[in-house]
PDB file of C-alpha atoms in Angstrom:
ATOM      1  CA  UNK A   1     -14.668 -12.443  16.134  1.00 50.00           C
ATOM      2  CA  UNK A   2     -13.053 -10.320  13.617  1.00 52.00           C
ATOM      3  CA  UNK A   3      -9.632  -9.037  14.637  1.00 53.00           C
ATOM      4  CA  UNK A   4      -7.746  -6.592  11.976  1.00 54.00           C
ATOM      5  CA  UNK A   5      -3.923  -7.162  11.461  1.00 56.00           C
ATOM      6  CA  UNK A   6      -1.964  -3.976   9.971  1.00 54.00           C
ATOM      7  CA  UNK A   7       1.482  -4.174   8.724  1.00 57.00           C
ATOM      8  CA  UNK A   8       4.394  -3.769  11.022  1.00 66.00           C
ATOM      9  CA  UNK A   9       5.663   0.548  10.913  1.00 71.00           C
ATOM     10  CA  UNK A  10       2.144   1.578   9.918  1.00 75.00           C
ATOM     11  CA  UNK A  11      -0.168   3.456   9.925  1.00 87.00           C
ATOM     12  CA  UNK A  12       2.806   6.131   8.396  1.00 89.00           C
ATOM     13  CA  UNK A  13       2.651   9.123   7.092  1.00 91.00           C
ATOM     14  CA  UNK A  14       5.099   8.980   3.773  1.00 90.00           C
ATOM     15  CA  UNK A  15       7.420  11.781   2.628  1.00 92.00           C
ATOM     16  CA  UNK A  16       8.234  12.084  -0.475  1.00 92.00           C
ATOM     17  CA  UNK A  17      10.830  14.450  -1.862  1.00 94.00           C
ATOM     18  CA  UNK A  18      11.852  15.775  -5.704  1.00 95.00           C
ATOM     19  CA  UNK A  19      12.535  12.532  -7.239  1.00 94.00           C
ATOM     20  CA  UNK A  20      11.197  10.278  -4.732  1.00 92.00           C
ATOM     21  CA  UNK A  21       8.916   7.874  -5.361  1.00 92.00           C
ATOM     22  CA  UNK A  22       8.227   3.730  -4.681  1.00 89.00           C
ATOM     23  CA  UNK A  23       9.020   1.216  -7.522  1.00 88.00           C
ATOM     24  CA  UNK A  24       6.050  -1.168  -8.576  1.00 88.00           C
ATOM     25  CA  UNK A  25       5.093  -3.886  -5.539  1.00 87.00           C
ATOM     26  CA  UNK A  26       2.319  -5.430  -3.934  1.00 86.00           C
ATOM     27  CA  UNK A  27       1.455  -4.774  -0.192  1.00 86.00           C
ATOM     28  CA  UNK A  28       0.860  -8.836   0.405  1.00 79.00           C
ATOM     29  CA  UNK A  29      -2.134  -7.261   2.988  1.00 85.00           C
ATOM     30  CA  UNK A  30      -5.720  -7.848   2.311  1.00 87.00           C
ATOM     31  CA  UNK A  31      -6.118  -4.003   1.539  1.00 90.00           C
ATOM     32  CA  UNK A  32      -4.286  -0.572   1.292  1.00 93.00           C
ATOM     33  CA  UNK A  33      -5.216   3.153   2.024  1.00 94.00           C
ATOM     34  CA  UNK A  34      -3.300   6.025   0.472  1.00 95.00           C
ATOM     35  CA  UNK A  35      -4.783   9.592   1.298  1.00 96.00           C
ATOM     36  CA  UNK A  36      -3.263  12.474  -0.183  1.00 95.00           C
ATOM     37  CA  UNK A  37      -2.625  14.933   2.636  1.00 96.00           C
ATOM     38  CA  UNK A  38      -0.250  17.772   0.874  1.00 95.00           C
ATOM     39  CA  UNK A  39      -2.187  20.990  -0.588  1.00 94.00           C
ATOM     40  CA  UNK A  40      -2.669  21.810  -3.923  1.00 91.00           C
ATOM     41  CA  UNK A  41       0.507  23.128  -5.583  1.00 94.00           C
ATOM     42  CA  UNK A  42       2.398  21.443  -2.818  1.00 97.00           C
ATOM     43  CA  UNK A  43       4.221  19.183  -5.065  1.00 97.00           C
ATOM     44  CA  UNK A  44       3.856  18.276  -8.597  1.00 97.00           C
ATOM     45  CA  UNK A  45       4.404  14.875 -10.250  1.00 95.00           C
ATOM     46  CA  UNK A  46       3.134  11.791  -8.160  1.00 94.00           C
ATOM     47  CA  UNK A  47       0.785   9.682  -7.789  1.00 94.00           C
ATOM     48  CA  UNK A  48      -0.331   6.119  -7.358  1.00 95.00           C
ATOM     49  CA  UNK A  49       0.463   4.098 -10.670  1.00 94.00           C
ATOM     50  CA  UNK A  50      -1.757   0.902 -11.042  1.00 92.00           C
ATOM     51  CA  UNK A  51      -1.578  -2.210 -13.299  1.00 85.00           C
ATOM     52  CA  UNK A  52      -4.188  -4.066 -14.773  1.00 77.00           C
ATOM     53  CA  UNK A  53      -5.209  -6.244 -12.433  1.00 70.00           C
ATOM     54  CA  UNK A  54      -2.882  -9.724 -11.599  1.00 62.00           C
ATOM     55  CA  UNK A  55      -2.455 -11.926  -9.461  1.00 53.00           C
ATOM     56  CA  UNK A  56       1.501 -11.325  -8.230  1.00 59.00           C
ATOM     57  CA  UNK A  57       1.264 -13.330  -4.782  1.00 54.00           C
ATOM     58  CA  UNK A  58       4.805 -14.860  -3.880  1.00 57.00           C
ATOM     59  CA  UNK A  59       6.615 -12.381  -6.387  1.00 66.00           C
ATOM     60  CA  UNK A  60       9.401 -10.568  -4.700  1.00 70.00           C
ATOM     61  CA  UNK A  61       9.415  -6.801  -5.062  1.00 70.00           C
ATOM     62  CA  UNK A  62      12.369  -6.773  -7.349  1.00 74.00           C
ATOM     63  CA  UNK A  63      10.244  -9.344  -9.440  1.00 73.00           C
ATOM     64  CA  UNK A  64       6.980  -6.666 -10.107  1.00 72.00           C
ATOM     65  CA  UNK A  65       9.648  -3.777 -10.287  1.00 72.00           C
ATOM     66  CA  UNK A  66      11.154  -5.643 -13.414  1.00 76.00           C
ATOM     67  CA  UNK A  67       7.562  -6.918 -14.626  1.00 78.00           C
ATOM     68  CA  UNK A  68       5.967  -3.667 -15.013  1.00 79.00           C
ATOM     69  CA  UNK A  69       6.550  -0.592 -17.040  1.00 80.00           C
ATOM     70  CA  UNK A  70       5.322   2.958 -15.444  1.00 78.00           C
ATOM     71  CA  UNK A  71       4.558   3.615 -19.358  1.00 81.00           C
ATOM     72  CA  UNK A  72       1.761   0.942 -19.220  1.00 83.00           C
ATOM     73  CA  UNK A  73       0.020   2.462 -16.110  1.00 89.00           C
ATOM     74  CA  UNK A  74      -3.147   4.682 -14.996  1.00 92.00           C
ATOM     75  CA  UNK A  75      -2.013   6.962 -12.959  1.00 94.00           C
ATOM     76  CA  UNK A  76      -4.371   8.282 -10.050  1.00 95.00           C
ATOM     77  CA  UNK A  77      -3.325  11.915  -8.444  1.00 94.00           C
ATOM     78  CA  UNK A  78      -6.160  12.209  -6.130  1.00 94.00           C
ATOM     79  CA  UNK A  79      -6.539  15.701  -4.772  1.00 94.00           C
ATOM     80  CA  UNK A  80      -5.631  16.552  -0.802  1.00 96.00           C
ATOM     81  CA  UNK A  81      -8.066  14.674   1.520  1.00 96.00           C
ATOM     82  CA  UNK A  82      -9.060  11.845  -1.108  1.00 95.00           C
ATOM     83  CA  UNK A  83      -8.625   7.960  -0.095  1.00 96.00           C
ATOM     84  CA  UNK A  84      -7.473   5.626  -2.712  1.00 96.00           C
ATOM     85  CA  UNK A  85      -8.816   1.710  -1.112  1.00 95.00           C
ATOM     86  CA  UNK A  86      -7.587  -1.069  -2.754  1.00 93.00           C
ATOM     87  CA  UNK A  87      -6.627  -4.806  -2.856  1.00 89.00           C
ATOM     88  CA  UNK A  88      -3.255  -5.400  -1.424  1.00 86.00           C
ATOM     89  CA  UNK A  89      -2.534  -7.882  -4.269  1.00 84.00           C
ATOM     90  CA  UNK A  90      -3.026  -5.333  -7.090  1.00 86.00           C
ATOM     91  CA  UNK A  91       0.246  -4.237  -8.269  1.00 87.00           C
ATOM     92  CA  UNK A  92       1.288  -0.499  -7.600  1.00 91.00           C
ATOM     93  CA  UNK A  93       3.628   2.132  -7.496  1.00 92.00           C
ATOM     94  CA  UNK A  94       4.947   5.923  -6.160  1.00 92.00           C
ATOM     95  CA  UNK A  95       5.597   7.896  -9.105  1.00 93.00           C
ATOM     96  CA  UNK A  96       8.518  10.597  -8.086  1.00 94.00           C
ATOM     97  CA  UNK A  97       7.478  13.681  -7.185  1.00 96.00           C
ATOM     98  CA  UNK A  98       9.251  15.746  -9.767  1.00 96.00           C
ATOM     99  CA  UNK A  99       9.470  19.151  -7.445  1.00 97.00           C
ATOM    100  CA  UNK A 100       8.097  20.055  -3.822  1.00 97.00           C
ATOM    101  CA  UNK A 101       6.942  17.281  -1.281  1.00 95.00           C
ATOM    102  CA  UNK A 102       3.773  15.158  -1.295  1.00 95.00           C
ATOM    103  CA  UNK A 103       3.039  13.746   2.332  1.00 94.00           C
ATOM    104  CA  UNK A 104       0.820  10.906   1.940  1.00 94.00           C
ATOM    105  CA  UNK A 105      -0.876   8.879   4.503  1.00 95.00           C
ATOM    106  CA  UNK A 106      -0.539   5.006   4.158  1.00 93.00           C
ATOM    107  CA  UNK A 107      -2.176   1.846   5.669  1.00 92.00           C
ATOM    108  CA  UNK A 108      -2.228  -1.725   4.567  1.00 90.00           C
ATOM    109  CA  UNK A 109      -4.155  -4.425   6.677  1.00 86.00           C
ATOM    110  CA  UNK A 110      -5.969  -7.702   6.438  1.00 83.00           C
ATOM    111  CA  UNK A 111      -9.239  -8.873   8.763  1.00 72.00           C
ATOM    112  CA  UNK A 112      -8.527 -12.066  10.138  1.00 69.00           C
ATOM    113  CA  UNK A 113     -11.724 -14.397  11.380  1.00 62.00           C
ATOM    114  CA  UNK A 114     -10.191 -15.878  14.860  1.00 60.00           C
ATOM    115  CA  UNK A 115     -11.147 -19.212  16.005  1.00 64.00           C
ATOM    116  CA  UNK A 116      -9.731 -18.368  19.694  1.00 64.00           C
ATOM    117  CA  UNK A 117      -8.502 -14.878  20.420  1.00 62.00           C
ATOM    118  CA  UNK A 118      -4.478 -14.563  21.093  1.00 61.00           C
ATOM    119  CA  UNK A 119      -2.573 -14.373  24.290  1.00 64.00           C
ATOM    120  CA  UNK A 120      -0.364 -11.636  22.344  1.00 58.00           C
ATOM    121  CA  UNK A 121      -1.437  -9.246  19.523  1.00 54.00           C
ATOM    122  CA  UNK A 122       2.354  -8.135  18.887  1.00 51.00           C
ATOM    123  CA  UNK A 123       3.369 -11.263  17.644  1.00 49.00           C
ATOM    124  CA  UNK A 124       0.522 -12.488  14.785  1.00 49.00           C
ATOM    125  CA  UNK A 125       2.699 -14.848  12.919  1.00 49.00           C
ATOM    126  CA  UNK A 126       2.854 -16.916  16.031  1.00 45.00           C
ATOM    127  CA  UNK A 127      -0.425 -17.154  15.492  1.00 45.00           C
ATOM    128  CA  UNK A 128      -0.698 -18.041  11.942  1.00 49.00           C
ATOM    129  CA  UNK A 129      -2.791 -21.493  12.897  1.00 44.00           C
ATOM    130  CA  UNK A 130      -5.599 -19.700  14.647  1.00 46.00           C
ATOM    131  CA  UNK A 131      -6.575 -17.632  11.764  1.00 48.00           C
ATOM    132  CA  UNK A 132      -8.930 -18.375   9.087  1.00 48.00           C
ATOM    133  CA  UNK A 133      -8.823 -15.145   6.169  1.00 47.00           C
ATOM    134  CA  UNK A 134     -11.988 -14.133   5.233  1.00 45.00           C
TER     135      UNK A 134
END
């Protein structure tokens, strides 16, 4: 039976302010949603920076923040209502907003194949055994 797992504070709607934005990372979750939910002229700067795809699994954050350069990356500024999907082990970045706010709406999460079905969903690392990935 397929169960999903989503990362611990989310789904969350993310606020970003002049000059905010999220250094390069990976999610470590089978796959992430980003949709855009400001209006046009809301905001300007942004976006979702991407890398060429790698393979980054057991970097720390502070490891891809230092390993990539915002100059080498596309840049996708989706307009309001548009969903970005994409592998969790890509990495990715915020750009900062450089005036208004952009609201975005974020969810990483990973499908797990369960051999037998948990006594407690709030607790899936104790659980780590009785979960094949797909």
């Amino acid at each position: 039976e397929l169960k999903p797992f989503f990362s611990p504070g989310e789904p969350a709607v993310n606020r970003y302010m002049t000059g905010g934005g999220i250094a390069p990372h990976i999610d470590r979750e089978a796959v992430t949603l980003n949709v855009v939910l400001s209006e046009p002229g809301a905001f300007a700067g942004g976006g979702t920076a991407f890398w060429p795809q790698e393979k980054v699994e057991g970097e720390t954050d502070e490891a891809c923040a230092e390993k990539f350069d915002m100059r080498d990356a596309a840049v996708l500024r989706p307009r309001q209502g548009t969903a970005i999907l994409f592998n969790g082990s890509i990495a990715h970045a915020g750009r900062p907003v450089i005036s208004g706010v952009r609201h975005a709406f974020v969810k990483c999460a990973d499908v797990w194949l369960w051999t037998r079905w948990p006594a407690s969903t709030s607790s899936a690392s104790k659980n780590e055994k009785e979960r094949k990935a797909l």
